[in-house]
Coordinates of C-alpha atoms in Angstrom, one line a residue:
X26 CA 65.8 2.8 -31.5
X27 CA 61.7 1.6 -32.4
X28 CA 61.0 2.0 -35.6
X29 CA 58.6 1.0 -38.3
X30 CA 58.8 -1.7 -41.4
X31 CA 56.6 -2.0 -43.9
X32 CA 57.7 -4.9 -46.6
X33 CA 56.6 -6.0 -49.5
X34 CA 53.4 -4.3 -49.2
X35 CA 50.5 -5.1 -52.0
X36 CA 47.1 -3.2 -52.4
X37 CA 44.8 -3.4 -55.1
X38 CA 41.7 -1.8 -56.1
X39 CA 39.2 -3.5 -58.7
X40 CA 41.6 -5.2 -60.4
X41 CA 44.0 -1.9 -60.5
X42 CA 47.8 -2.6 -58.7
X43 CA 48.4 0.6 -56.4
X44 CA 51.2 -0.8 -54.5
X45 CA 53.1 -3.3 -55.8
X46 CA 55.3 -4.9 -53.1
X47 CA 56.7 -1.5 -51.9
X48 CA 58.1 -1.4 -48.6
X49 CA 60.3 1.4 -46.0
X50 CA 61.5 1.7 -42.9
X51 CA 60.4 5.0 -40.2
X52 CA 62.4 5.3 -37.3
X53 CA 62.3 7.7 -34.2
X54 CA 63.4 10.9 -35.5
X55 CA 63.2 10.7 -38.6
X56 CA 61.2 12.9 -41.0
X57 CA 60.3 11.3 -44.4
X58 CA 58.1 13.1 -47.5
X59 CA 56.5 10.7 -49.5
X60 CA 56.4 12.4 -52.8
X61 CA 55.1 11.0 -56.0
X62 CA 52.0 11.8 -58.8
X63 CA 48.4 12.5 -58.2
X64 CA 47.1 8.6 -58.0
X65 CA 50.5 6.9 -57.5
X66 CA 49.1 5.2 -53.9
X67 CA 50.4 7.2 -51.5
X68 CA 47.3 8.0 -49.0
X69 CA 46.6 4.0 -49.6
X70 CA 50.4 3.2 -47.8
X71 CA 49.6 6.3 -45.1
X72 CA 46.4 4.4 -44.2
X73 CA 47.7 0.9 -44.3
X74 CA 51.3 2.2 -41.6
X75 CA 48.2 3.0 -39.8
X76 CA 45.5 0.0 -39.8
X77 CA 43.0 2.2 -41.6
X78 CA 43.2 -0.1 -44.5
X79 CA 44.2 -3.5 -45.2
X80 CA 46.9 -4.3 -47.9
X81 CA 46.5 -7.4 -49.9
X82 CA 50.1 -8.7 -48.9
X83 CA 53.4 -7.8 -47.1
X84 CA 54.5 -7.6 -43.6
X85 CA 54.1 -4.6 -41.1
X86 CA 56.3 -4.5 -38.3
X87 CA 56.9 -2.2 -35.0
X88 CA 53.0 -0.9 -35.3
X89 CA 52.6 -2.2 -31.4
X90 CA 54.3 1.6 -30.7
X91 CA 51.6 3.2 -32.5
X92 CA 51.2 5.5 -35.5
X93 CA 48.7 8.3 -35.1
X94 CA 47.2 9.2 -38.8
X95 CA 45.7 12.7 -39.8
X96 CA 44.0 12.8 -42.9
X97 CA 43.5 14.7 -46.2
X98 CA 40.0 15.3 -45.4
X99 CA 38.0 15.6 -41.6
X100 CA 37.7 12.2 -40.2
X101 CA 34.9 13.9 -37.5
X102 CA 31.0 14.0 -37.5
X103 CA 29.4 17.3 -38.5
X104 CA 26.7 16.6 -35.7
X105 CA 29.0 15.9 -32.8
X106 CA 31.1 18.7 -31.3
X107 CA 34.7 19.5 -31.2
X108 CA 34.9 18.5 -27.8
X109 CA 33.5 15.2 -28.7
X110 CA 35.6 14.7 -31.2
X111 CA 38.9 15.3 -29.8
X112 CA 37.3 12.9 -26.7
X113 CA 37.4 10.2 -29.1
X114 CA 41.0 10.4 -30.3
X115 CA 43.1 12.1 -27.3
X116 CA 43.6 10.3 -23.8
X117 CA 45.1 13.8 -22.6
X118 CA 42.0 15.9 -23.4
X119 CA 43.2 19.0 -22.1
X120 CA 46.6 19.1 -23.6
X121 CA 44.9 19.0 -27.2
X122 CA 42.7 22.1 -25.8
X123 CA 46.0 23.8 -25.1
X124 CA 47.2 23.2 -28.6
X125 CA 44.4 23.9 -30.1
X126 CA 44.3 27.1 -28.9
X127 CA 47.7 27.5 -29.7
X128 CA 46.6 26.9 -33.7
X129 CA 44.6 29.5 -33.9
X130 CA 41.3 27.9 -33.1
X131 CA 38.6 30.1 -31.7
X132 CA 37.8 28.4 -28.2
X133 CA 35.5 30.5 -26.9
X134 CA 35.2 31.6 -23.5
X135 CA 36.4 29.7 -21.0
X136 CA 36.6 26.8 -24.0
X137 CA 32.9 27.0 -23.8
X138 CA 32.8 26.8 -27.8
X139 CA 33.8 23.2 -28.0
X140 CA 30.9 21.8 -26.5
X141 CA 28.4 24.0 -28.3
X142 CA 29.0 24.3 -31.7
X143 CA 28.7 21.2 -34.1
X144 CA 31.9 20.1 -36.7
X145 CA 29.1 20.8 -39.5
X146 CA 29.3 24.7 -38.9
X147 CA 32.9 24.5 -38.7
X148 CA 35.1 26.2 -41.6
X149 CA 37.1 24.1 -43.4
X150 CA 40.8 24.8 -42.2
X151 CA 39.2 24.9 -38.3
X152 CA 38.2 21.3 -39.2
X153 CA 42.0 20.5 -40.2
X154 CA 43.1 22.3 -37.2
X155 CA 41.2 19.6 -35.5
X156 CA 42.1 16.8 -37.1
X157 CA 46.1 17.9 -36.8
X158 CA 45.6 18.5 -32.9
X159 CA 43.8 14.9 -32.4
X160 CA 46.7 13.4 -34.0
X161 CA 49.5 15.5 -32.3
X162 CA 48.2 14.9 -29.3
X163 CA 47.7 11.4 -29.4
X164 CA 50.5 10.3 -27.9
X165 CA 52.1 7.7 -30.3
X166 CA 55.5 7.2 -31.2
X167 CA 55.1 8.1 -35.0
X168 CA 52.8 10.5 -36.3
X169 CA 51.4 9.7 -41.0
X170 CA 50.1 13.1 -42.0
X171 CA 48.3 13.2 -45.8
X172 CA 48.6 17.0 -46.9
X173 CA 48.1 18.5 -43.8
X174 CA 48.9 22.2 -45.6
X175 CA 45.2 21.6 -47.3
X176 CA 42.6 24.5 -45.6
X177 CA 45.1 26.4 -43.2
X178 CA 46.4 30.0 -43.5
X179 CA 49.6 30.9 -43.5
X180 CA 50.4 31.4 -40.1
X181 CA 48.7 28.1 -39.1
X182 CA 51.0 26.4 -41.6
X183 CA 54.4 27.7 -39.5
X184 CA 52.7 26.6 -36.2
X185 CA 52.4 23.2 -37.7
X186 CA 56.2 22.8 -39.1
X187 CA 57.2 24.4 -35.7
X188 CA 55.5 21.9 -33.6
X189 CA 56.6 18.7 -36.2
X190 CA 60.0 20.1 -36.3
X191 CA 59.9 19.1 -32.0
X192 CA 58.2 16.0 -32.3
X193 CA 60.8 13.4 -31.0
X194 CA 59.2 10.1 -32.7
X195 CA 59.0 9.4 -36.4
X196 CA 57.1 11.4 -39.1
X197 CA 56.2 10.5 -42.7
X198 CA 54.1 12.9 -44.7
X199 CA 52.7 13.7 -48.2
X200 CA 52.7 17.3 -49.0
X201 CA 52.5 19.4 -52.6
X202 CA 53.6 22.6 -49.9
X203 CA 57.5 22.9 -51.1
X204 CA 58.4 25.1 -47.7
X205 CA 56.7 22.4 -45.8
X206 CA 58.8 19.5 -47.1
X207 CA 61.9 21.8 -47.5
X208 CA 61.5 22.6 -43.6
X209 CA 61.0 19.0 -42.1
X210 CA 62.2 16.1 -44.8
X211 CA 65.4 14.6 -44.4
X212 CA 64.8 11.8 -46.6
X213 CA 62.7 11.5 -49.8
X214 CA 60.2 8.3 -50.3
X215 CA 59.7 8.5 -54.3
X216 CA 56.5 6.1 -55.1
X217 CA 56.8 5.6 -58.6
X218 CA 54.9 2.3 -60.5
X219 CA 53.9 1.0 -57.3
X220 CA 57.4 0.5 -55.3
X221 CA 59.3 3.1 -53.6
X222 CA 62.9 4.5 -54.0
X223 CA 64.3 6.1 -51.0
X224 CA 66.6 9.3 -51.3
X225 CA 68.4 10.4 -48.5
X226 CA 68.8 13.9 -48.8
X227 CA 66.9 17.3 -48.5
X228 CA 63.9 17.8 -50.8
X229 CA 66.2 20.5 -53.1
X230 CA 69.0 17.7 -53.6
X231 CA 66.1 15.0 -55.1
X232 CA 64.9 17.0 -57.5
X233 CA 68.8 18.4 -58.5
X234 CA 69.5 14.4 -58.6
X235 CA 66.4 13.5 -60.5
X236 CA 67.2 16.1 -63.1
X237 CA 70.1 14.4 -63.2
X238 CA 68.6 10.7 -63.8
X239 CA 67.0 12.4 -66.3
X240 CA 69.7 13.5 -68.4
X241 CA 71.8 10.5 -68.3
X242 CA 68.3 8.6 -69.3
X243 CA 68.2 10.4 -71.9
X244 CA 71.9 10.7 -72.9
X245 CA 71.6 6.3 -72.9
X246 CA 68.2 6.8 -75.0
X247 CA 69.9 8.9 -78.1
X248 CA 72.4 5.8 -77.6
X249 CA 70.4 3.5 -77.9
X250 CA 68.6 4.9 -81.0
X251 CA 72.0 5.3 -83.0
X252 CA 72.4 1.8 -81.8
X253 CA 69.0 0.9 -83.8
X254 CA 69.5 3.3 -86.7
X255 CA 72.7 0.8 -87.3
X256 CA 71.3 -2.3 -86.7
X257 CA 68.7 -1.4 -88.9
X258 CA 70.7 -0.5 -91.6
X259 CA 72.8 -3.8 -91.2
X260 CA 69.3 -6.2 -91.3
X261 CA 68.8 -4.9 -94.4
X262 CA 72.2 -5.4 -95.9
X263 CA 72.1 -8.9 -94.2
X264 CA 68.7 -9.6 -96.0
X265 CA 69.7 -9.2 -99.7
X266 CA 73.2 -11.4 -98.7
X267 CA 71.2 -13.9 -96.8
X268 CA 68.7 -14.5 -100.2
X269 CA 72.0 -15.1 -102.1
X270 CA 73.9 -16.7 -99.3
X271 CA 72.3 -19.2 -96.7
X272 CA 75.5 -19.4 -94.7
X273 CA 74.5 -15.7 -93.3
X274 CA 71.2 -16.7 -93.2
X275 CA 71.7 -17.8 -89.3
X276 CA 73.8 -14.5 -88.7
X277 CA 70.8 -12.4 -90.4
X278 CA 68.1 -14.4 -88.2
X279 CA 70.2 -13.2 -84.9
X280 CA 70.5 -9.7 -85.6
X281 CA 67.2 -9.2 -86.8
X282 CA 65.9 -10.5 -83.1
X283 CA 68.4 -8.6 -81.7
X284 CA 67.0 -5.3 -83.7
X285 CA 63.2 -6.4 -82.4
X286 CA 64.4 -6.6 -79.1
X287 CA 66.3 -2.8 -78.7
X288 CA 62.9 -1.6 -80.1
X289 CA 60.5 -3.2 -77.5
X290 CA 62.5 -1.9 -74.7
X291 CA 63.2 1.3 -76.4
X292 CA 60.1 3.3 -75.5
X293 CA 59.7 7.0 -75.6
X294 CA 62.0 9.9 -75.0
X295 CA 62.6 10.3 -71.4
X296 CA 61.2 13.6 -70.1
X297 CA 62.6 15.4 -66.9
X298 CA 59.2 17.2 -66.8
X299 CA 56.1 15.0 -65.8
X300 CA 52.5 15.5 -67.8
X301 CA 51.3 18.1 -67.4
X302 CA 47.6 17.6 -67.7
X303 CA 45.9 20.2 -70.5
X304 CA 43.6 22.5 -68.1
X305 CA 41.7 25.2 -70.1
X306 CA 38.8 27.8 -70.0
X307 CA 36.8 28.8 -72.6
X308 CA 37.0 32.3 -73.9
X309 CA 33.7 34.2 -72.7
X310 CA 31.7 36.9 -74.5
X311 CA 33.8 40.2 -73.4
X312 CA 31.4 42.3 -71.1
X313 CA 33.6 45.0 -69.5
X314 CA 32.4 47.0 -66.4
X315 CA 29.4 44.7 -66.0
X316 CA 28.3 43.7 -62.4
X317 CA 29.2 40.2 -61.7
X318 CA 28.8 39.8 -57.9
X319 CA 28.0 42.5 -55.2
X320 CA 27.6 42.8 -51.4
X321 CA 26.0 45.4 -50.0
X322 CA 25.9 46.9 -46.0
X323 CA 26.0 43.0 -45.4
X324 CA 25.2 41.3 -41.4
X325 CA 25.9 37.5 -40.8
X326 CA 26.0 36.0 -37.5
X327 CA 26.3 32.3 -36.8
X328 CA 24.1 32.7 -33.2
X329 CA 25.6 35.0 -31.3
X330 CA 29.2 35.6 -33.7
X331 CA 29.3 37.7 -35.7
X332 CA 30.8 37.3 -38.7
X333 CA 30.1 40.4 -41.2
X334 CA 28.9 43.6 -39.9
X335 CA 27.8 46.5 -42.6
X336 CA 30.4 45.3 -44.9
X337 CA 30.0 46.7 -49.0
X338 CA 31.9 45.5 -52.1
X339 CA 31.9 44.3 -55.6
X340 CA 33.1 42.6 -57.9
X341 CA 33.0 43.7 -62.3
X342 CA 33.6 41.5 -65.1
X343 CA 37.4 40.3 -65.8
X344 CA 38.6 41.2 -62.3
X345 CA 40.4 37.8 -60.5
X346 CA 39.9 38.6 -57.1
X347 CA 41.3 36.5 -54.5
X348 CA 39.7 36.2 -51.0
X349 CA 42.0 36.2 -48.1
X350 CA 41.8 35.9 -44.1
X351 CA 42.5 34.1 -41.5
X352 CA 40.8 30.5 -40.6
X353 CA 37.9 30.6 -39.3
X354 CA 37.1 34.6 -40.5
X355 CA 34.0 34.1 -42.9
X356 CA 36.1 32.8 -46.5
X357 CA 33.6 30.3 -47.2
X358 CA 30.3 31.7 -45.5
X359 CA 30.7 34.3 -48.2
X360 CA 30.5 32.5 -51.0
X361 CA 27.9 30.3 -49.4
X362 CA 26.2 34.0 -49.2
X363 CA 26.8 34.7 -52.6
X364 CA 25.7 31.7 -54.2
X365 CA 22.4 31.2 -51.8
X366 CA 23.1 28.5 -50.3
X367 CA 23.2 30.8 -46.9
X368 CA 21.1 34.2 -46.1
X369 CA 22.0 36.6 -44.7
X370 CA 20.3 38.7 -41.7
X371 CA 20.3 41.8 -43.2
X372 CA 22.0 43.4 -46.4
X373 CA 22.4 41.9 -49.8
X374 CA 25.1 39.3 -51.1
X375 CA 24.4 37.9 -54.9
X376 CA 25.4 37.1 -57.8
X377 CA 24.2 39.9 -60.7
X378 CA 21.1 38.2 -63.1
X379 CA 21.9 36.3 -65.9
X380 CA 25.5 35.4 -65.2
X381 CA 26.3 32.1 -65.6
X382 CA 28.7 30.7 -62.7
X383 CA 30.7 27.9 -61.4
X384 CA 31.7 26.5 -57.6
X385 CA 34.3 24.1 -57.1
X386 CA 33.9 23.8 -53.6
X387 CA 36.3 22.2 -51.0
X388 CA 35.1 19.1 -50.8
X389 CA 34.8 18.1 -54.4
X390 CA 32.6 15.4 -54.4
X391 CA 29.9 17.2 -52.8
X392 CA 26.4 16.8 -54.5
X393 CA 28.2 14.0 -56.8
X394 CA 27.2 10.3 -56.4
X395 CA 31.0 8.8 -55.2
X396 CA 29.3 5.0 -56.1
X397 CA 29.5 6.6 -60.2
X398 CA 32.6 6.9 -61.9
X399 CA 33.9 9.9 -63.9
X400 CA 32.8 9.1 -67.3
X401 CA 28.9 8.3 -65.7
X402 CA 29.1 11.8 -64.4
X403 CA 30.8 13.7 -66.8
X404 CA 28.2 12.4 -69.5
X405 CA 25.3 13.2 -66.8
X406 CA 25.9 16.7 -66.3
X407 CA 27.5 17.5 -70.3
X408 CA 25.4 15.3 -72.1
X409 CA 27.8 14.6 -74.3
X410 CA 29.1 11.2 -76.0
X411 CA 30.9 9.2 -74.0
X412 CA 34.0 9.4 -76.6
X413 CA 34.1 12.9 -76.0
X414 CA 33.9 12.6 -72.2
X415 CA 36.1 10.3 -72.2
X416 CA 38.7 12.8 -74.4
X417 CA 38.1 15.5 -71.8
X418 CA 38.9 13.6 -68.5
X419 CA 41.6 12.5 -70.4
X420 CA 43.3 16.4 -70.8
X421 CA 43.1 16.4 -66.8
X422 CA 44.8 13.2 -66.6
X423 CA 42.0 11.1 -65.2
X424 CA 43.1 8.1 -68.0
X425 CA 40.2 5.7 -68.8
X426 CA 41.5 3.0 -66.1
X427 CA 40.5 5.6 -64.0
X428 CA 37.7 7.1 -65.3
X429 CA 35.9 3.7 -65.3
X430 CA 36.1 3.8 -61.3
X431 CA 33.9 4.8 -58.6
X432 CA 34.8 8.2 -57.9
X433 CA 35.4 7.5 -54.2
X434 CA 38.1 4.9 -55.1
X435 CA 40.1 7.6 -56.7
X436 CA 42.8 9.5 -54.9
X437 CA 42.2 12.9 -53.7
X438 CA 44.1 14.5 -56.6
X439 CA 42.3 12.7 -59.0
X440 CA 39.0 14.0 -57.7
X441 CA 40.5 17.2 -57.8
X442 CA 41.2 16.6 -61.3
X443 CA 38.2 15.6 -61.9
X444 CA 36.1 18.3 -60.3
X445 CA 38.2 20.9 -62.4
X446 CA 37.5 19.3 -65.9
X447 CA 33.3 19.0 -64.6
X448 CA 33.7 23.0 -63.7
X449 CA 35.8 24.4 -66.2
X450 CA 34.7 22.2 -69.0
X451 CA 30.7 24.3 -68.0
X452 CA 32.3 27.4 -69.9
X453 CA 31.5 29.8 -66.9
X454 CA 31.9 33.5 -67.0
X455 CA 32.2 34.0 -63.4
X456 CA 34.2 30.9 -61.9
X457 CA 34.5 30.5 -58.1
X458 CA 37.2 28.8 -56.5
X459 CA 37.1 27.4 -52.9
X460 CA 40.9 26.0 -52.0
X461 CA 41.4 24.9 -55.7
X462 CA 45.0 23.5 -55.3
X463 CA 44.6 21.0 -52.2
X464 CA 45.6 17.5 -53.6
X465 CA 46.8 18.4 -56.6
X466 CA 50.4 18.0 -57.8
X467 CA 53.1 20.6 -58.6
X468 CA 52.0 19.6 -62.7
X469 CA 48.4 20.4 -62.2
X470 CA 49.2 23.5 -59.9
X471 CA 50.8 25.0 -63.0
X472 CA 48.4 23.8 -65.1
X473 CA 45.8 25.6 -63.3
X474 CA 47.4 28.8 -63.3
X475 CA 48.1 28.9 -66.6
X476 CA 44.3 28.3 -67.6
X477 CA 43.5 31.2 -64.4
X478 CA 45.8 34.0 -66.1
X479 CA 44.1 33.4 -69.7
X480 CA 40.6 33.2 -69.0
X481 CA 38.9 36.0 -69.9
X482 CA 36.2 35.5 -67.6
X483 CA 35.7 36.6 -63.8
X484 CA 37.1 35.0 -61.0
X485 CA 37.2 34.8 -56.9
X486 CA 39.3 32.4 -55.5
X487 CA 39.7 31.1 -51.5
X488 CA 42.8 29.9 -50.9
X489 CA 45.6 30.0 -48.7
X490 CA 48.3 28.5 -51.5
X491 CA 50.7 31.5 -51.0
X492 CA 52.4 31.3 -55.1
X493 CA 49.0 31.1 -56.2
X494 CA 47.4 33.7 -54.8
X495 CA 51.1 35.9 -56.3
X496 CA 50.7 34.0 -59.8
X497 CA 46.9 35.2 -60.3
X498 CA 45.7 37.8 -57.8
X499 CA 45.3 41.3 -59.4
X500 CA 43.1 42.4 -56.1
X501 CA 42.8 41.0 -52.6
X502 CA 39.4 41.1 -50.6
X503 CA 40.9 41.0 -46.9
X504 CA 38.5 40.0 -44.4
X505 CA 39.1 42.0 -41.1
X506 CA 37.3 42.8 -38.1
X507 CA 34.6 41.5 -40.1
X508 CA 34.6 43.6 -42.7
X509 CA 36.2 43.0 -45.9
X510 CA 38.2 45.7 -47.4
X511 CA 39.7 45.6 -50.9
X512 CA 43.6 45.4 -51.3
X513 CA 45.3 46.4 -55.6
X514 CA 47.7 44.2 -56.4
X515 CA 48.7 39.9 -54.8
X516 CA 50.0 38.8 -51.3
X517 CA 53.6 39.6 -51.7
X518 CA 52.5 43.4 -52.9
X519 CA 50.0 43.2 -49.2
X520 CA 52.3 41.7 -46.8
X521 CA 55.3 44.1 -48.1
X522 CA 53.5 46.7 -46.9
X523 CA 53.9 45.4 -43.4
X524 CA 50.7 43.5 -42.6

């Protein structure tokens, strides 16, 4: 049976340790979910199985068989084509039209579509589409897959873990999607301080064992403590017998290290639940009833395709308002509508005067100098002192060895940290969303909801994250034969219905 080694592996970045001699084995077969937090290194050991990147030290072995890798983010050009694209990755060119096709991805006639429309004008889930297909069909033995649940619909998502599931060679993947890693995983890859512990069970059973860790960490810390509270109390006794007595003087000298050295490795109370960073909106001036966004007998067409036709809605103050859809059906061209960065052919879509808004777009970098760290920015666009800066990143867990960093160095969940401090730290009314919960971890997933459902303010959100859109939906705008109609209630409510 091939299979792939990785030992020992080191990586570093500007003096920061990411990987710290970490190593694993991937056979044919297998299916292992590299889990660990927002920053921990795990994109930087995808890249490396795959000779994007580097490592500072370590051994790779078996790579002569070939590991395709499809990435967080599109790899493509926006000014080549699709066609192009996939010509660059796939030998079997028409195979990866078939499954491409098979994802969802509007072809056009006779496929005519992929030579004619540019990446650039692509939405964002048809760019993962593409990415996934290049590296499904690339025919390598063992496929590394960073998030690959980022941008796709729901439906796309089951086509993926249908296809994995009958991929005969290896597959290692990091996903925050619990059904994803629930459907494929067999084995857990925990990377943790740099080095990994492997766990080979189901995705369910590693969190049931960690719990466990857990507890019997904390059951040898309240130990320990009792151990220090005596020792303690003993120093002290020794002390006043040593002053009278030097025979116990040695004895006294012994336990006192002894004391000093249960204290130093002592540390804090273990915690089963990991930080959870402090994610918050500001309370905004209540203006009930007032017009926050509207669209009126809208027409967009990209060329010749249509995407809205006559289509009328809008949205009041204090309504959260989730925008749902298929790939590819108009998610993001309407809020590029809305906010002006796109006009429309006929029909009105704006934002109502004198509301003051946010985007957090998909790409959350974009318009942001990547070669300036967070703190450079944050003061930038805050003009505040770099203390307080520095306090805010630190709520969203970007810690000041981070914060210090180029932007671009940092993982993608850290820039999606990042990018929700800069936005929610504004003090919008009207916040919009676009796929807020790609790259983040299941701590900042919570964290985000929480500060959703108690912000006072207004709020559209794109995503296809299934719990989020049931944990803080009260209406669904449902883009359909391109025309959106408005749905009371969150996804479970709309799909129950029989949709």
């Amino acid at each position: 049976m091939r299979n792939i080694t990785a030992k020992g592996i080191r990586k570093s970045f500007g003096g920061r340790t990411v990987l710290a001699g970490t190593g694993f084995a991937l056979s044919e077969g297998q299916r292992l979910a590299l889990v660990g937090e927002n920053g921990s290194g795990k994109s930087t050991l995808l890249k490396i199985l795959c000779k994007k990147l580097k490592p500072d030290g370590g051994e790779l072995f078996g790579l002569e068989n070939g590991c395709a890798y499809i990435a967080q983010d599109f790899s493509g050009k926006d000014d080549e084509t699709p066609y192009q694209f996939l010509a660059r990755r796939v030998k079997k060119i028409h195979s990866a039209f078939t499954l491409l096709e098979k994802s969802g991805f509007e072809t056009g006639k006779g496929q005519k579509r992929l030579g004619e429309i540019m990446c650039g004008d692509l939405s964002g889930g048809e760019k993962k589409k593409l990415e996934i297909v290049a590296g499904l069909a690339a025919g390598t033995l063992f496929i590394a897959l960073d998030e690959p649940e980022n941008h796709l619909d729901y439906q796309t998502i089951e086509w993926l873990t249908n296809n994995l599931a009958k991929f005969h060679g290896g597959i290692v993947f990091v996903s925050h999607d619990q059904y994803l890693i629930d459907r494929l995983a067999s084995t857990i890859l925990e990377l943790e301080d740099g080095t990994i512990t492997v766990y080979s069970m189901k995705y369910e059973d590693y969190l049931a064992e960690k719990e466990r860790q857990i507890a019997g960490e904390t059951r040898q810390w309240i130990m320990e403590k009792k151990t220090i509270t005596r020792l303690r109390e003993t120093v002290e006794m020794m002390k006043m017998r040593a002053k009278r007595n030097s025979d116990t003087a040695a004895t006294y000298q012994q336990t006192k290290r002894r004391l000093r050295e249960m204290e130093e490795r002592h540390g804090a109370k273990p915690n089963a639940d990991p930080e959870k960073p402090k994610v918050s909106l500001g309370s905004v001036a209540q203006k009930k009833g007032k017009l926050i966004a509207s669209i009126e007998h809208l027409n967009f067409s990209y060329g010749s395709n249509p995407i809205f036709e006559d289509t009328t809605v809008d949205l009041r103050f204090g309504e959260k308002v989730v925008l749902f859809g298929p790939n590819g059906s108009g998610k993001s061209t309407l809020i590029e509508l809305l906010t002006g960065s796109l006009i429309s052919q006929s029909g009105i879509a704006r934002i109502g005067v004198n509301v003051r808004w946010q985007l957090m777009t998909q790409d959350h970098l974009a318009g942001i100098d990547a070669e300036k760290s967070a703190i450079e920015v944050f003061q930038s666009v805050m003009e505040w002192p770099e203390h307080r800066c520095r306090a805010a990143l630190a709520k969203y867990g970007i810690k000041v060895d981070s914060a210090i960093h180029p932007l671009r160095t940092l993982s993608g969940g850290q820039q999606a940290r990042f990018k929700l401090a800069l936005t929610f730290n504004q003090n919008p009314e009207f916040l919009i969303l676009d796929e807020p919960t790609n790259h983040v971890d299941p701590s900042t997933w919570e964290a985000i909801v929480e500060a959703v459902r108690g912000y006072s303010g207004t709020v559209l959100t794109v995503t296809h994250d299934r719990l989020f859109i049931d944990a803080i939906a009260e209406k669904l705008w449902v883009i359909e034969n391109r025309k959106i109609g408005v749905e009371l209630g969150n996804l479970s409510d709309y799909l129950g219905q029989g949709r």
